Short mmCIF file of C-alpha atoms and ligand atoms in Angstrom, two decimals:
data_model
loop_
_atom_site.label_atom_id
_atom_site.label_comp_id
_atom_site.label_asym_id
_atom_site.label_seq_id
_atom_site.Cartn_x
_atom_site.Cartn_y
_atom_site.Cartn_z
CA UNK A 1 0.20 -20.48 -11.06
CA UNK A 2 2.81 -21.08 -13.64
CA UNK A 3 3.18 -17.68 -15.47
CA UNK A 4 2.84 -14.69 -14.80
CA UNK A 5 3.38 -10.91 -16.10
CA UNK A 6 4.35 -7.51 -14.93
CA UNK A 7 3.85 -3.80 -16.18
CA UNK A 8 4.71 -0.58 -15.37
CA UNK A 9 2.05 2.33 -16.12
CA UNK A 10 1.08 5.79 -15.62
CA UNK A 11 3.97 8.43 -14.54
CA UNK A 12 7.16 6.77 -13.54
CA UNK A 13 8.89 6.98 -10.49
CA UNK A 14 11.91 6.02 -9.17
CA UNK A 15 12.10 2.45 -7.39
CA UNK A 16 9.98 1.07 -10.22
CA UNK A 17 13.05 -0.79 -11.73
CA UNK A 18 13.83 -2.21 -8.27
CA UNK A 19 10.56 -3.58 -7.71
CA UNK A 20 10.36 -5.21 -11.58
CA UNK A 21 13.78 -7.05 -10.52
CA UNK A 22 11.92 -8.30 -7.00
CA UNK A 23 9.39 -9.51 -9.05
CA UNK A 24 11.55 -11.00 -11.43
CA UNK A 25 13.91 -13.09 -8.92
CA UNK A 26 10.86 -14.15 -6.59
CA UNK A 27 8.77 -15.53 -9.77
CA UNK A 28 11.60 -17.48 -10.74
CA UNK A 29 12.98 -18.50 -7.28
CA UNK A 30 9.81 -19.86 -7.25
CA UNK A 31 9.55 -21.90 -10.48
CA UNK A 32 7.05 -19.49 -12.05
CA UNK A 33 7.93 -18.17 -15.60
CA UNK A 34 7.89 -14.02 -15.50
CA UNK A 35 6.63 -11.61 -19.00
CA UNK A 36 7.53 -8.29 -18.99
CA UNK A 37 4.93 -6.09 -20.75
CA UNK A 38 6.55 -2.69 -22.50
CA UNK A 39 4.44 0.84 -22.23
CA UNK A 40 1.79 -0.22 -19.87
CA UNK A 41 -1.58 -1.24 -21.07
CA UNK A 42 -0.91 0.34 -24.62
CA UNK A 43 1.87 -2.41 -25.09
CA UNK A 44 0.09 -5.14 -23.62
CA UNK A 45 -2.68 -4.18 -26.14
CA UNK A 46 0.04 -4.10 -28.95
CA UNK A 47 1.34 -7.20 -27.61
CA UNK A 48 4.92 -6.15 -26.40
CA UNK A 49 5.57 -9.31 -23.79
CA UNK A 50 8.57 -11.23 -23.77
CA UNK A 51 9.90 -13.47 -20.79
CA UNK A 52 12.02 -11.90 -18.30
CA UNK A 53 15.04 -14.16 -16.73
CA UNK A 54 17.70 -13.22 -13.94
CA UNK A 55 20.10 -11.62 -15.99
CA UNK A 56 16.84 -9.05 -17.34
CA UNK A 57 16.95 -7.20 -14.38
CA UNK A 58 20.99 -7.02 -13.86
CA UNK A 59 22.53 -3.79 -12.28
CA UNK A 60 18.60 -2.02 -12.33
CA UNK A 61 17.94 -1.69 -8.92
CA UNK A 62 20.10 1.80 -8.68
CA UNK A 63 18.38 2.91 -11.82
CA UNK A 64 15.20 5.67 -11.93
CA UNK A 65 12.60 5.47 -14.56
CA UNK A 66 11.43 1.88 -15.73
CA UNK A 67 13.23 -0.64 -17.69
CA UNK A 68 9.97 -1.62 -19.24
CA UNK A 69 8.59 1.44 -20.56
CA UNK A 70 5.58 3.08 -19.19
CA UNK A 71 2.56 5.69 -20.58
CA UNK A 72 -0.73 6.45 -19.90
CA UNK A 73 -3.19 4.37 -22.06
CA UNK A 74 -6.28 6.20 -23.78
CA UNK A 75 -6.33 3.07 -26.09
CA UNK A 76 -7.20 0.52 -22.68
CA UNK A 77 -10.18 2.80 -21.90
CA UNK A 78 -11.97 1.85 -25.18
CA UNK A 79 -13.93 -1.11 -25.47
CA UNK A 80 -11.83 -2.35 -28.26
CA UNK A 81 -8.43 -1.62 -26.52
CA UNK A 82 -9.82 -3.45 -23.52
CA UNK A 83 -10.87 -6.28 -25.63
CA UNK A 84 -7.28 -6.75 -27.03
CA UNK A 85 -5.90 -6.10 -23.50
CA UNK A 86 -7.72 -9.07 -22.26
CA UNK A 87 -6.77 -11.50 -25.66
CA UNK A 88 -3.52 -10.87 -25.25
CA UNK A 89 -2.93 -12.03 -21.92
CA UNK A 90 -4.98 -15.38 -23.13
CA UNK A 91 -2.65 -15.61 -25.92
CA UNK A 92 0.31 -15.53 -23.94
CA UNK A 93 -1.19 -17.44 -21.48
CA UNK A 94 -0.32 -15.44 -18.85
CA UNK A 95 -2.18 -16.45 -15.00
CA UNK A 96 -1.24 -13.61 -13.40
CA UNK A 97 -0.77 -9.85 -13.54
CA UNK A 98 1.24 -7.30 -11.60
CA UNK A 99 0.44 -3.92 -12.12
CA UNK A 100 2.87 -0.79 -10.64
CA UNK A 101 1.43 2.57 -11.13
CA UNK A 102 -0.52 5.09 -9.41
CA UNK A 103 -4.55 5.43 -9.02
CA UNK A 104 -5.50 5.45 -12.36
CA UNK A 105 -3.35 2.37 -13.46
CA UNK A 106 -4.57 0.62 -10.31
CA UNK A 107 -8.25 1.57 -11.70
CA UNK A 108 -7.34 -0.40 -15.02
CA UNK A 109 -5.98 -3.41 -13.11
CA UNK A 110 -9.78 -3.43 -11.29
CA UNK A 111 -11.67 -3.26 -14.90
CA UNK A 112 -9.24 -6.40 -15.68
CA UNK A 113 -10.21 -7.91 -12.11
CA UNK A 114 -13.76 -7.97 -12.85
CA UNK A 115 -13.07 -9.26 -16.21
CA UNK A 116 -11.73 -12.39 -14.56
CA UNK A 117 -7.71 -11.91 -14.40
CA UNK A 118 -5.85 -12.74 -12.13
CA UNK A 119 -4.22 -9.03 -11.07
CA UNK A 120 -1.93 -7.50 -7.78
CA UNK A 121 -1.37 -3.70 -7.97
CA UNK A 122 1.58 -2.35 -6.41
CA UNK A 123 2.08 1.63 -5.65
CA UNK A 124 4.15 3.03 -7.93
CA UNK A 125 4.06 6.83 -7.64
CA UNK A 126 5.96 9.72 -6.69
CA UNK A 127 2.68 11.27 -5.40
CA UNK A 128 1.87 9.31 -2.49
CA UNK A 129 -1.71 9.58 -2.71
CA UNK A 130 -2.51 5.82 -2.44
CA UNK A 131 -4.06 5.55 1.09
CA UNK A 132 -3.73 1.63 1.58
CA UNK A 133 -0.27 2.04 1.63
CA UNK A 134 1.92 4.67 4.36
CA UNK A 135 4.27 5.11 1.54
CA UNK A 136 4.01 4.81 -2.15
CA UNK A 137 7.66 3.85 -4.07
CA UNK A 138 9.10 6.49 -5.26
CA UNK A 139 7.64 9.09 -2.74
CA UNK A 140 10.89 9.69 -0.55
CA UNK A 141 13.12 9.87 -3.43
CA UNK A 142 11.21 12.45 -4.81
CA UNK A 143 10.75 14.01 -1.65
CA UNK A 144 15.19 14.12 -1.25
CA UNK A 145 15.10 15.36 -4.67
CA UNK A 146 12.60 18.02 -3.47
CA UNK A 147 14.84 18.72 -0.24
CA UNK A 148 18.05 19.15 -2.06
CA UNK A 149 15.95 21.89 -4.15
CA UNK A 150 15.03 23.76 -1.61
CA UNK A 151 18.37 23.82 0.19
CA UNK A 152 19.99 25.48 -3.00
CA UNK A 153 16.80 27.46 -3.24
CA UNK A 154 17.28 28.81 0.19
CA UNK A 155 21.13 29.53 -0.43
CA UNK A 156 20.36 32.13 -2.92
CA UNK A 157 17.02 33.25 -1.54
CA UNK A 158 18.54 34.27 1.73
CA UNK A 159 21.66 36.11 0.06
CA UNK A 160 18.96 38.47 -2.04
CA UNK A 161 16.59 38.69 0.83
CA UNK A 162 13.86 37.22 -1.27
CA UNK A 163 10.73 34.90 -0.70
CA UNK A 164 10.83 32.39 -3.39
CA UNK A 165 7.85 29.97 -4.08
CA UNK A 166 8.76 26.21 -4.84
CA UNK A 167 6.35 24.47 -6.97
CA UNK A 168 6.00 20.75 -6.46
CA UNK A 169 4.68 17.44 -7.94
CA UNK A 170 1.55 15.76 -6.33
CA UNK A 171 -0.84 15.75 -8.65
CA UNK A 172 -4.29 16.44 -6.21
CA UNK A 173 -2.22 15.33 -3.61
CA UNK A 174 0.25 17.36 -0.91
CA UNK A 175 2.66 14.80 0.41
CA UNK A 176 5.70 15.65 -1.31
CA UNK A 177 5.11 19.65 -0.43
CA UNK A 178 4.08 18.40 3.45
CA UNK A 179 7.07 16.17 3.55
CA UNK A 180 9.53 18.38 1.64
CA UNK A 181 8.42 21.49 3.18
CA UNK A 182 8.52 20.60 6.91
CA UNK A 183 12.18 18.53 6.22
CA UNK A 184 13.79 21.32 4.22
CA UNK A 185 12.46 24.11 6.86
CA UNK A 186 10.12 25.84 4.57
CA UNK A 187 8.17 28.81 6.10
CA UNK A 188 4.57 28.22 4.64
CA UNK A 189 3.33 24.68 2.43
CA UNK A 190 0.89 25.09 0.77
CA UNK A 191 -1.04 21.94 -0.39
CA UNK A 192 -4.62 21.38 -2.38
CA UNK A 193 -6.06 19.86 1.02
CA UNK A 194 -6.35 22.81 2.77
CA UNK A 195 -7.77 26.09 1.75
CA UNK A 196 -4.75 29.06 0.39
CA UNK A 197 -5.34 32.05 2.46
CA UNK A 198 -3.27 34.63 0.54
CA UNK A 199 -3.90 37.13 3.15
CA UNK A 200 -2.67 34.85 6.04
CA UNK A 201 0.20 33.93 3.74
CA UNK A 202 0.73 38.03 3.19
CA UNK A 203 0.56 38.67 7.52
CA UNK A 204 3.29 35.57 7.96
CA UNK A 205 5.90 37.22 5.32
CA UNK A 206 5.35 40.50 6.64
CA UNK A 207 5.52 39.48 10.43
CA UNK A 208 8.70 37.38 9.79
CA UNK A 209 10.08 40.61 8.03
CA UNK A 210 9.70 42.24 10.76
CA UNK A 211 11.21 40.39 13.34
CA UNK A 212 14.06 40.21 10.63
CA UNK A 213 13.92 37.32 8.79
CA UNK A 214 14.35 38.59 5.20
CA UNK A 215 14.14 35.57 2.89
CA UNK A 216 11.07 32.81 3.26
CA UNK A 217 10.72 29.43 1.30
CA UNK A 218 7.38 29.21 0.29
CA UNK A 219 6.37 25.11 -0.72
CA UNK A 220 3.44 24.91 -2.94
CA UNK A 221 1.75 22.10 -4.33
CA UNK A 222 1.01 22.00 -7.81
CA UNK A 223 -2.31 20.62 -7.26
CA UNK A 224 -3.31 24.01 -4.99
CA UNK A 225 -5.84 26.01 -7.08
CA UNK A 226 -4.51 29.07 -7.38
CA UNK A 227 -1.42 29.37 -9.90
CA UNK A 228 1.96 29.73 -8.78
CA UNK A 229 2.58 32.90 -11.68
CA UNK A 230 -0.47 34.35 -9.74
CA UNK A 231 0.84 33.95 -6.25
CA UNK A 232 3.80 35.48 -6.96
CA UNK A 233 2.12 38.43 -8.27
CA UNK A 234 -0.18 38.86 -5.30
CA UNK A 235 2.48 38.24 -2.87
CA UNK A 236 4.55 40.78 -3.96
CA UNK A 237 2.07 43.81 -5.38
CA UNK A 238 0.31 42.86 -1.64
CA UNK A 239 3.73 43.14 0.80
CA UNK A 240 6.16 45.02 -1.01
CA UNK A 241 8.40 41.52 -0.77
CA UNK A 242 10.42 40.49 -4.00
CA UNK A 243 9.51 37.21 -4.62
CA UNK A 244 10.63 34.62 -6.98
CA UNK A 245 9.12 31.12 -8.12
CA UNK A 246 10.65 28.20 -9.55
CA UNK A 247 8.48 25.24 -10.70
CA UNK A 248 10.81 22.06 -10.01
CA UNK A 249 9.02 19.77 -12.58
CA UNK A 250 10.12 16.55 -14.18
CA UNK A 251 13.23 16.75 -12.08
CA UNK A 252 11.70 14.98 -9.07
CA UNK A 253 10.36 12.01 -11.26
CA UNK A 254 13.88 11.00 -12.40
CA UNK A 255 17.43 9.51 -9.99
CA UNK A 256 18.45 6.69 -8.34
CA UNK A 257 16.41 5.43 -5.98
CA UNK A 258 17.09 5.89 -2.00
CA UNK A 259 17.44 3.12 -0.19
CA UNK A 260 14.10 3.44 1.68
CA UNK A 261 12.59 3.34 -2.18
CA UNK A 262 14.55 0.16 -2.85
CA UNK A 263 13.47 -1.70 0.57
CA UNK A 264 9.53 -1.17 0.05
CA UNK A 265 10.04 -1.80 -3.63
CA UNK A 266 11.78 -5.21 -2.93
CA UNK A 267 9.28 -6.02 -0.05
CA UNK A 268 6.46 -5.26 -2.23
CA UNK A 269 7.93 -6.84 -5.32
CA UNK A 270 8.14 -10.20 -3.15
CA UNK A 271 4.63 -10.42 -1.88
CA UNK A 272 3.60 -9.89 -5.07
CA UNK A 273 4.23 -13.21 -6.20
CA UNK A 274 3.98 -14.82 -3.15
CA UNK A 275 0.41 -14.03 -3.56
CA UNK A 276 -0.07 -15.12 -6.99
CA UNK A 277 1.70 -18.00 -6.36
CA UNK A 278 -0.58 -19.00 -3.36
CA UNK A 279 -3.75 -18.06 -5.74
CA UNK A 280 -4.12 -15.35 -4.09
CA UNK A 281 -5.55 -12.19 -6.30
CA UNK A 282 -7.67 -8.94 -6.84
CA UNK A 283 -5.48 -7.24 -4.43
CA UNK A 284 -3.34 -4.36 -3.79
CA UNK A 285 -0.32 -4.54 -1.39
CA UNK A 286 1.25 -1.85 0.56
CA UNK A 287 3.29 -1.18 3.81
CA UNK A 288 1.07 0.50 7.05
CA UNK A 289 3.06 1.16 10.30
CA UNK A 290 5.75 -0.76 8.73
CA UNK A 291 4.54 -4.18 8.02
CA UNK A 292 3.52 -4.95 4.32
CA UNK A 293 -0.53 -5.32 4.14
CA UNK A 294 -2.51 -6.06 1.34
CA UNK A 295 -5.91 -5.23 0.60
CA UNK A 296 -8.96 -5.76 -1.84
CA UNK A 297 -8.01 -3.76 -5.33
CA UNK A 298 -11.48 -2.15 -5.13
CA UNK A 299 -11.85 -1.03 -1.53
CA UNK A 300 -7.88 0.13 -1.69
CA UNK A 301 -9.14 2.95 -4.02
CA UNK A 302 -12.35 3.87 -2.21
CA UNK A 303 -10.26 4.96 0.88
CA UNK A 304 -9.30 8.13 1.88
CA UNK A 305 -6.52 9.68 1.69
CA UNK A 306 -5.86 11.73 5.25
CA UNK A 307 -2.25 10.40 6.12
CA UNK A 308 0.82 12.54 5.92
CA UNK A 309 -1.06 16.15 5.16
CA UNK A 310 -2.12 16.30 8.61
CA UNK A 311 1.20 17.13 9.41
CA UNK A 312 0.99 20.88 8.18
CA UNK A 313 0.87 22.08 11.69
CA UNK A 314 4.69 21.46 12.52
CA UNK A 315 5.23 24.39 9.85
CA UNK A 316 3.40 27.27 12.04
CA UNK A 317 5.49 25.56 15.13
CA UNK A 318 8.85 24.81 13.67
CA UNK A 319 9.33 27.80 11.00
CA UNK A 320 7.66 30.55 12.89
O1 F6P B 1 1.60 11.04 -11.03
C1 F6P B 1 2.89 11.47 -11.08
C2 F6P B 1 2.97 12.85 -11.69
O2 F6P B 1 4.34 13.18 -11.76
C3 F6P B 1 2.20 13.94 -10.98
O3 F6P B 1 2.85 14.41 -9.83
C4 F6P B 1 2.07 14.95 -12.08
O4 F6P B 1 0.95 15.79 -11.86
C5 F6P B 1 1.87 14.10 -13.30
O5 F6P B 1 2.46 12.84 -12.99
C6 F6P B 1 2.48 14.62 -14.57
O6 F6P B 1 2.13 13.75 -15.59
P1 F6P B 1 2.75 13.73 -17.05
O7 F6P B 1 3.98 12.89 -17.03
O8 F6P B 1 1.69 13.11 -17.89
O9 F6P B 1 3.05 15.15 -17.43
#
């Protein structure tokens, strides 16, 4: 394989840039020429490709967000859109794809596969709900982002005696409230896997009043049904407790990547196009148990996703 592309699609997330500038140097380390494609699918449809060299992806690897662009493509879901997609890449005779995003840009790159390119899909979320990989890039900056949150949270919670509700990223999935909950100390997660029990939630507040503990972190998932505005209502018309939420938002998409970000990014990157290069395609790569592993594209979004949320049992141990 002689040429070969990369995008970035869907939400960004931080490590993104890092993994563009593995891809980058291991395409042309090994003689292969590299595209990058601007906004995703919509700019591969609009034809936004221009060839990357070393010097492209200069001083990037400490940077959040995504050097290329990136947005979420009604346009690619058309038959049209799909159509151009698909021309484009002959026109620019590109071999190979690598795709970085999250579920639904990973479901694009399979509706390409079967349309005969040549595609690798790389995890590139904050979420962390990809299952064929233990760790999605941009996960663990998101969850220090999260962390540092709830450490400033708890600062002024504790001073007013308050229980304040955190409201975290995830999408459907609670990874980022598990992980950031049970790091940070946080006295109840909440997360869309397992069922809210507002008056279990109500008996733990009360019963750690009680025994004197006046302020409680409560981590929520946004992807839990029940609203955070309506939570805090309950909670405190129910107890008596003042309570307080803050939704944390677009803040944990954005920063500098940690390091742990930046090593599975450049890992990731590399195998990337180590497996176009050997021919090697329709596949998504990850990391499991610490080794990278990659997978058929299809069958990678099929699995389920039953790794880190299992984990919500340290809270009752560790916070109680
Ligand atoms: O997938 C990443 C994510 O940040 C989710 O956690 C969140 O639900 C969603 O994207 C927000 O998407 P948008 O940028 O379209 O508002």
């Amino acid at each position: 394989m002689k040429r070969i592309a990369v995008l970035t699609s869907g939400g960004d997330s931080p490590g993104m840039n890092a993994t563009i500038r593995a891809i980058v140097r291991s395409a042309l380390c090994e003689d292969m020429e590299i595209f990058g494609i601007e906004r995703g699918y919509e700019g591969l449809i609009a034809g936004e490709l221009s060839q990357m060299d070393r010097r492209s992806v200069s001083d990037i690897i400490q940077r959040g967000g995504t050097i290329l662009k990136t947005a979420r493509s009604a346009n690619f879901m058309t038959d049209e859109g799909f159509k151009r997609a698909l021309n484009m890449l002959l026109s620019f005779q590109i071999e190979g794809l690598i795709v970085i995003g999250g579920n639904g840009s990973l479901r694009g790159a399979v509706e390409l596969m079967d349309a005969g390119v040549k595609v690798i899909g790389l995890p590139g979320t904050i979420d962390n709900d990809l299952p064929f990989t233990d760790f999605t890039i941009g996960f663990d900056t998101a969850v220090n982002t999260v962390l540092s949150a709830i450490g400033n949270v708890r600062d002024t919670s504790a001073s007013h005696d308050r229980t304040t509700i955190i409201e975290v990223m995830g999408a459907k999935c609670g990874d980022i409230a598990i992980y950031a909950g049970i790091t940070g100390g946080a006295e109840i997660i909440l997360t869309p896997e397992h069922e809210t029990d507002l008056n279990e939630i109500c008996r733990v507040l009360v019963e750690n009043n009680n025994k004197g503990k006046s302020s409680s972190i409560i981590v929520k998932a946004e992807g839990v049904e029940v609203s955070t505005a309506v939570l805090e209502r309950e909670i405190a018309e129910r107890t008596g407790l003042e309570v307080k939420m803050v939704i944390l938002g677009y803040i944990q998409r954005g920063g500098s990547p940690t390091a742990s970000d930046r090593m599975l990014a450049s890992r990731l990157g590399y195998e990337a196009v180590k497996l176009l290069k050997n021919d090697v395609s329709g596949k998504a790569v990850g990391v499991v148990g610490g080794e990278v592993k990659s997978i058929g594209l299809r069958e990678s979004l099929e699995m389920e996703n039953t790794k880190i949320v299992d984990l919500n049992f340290l809270t009752d141990i560790l916070s109680s």
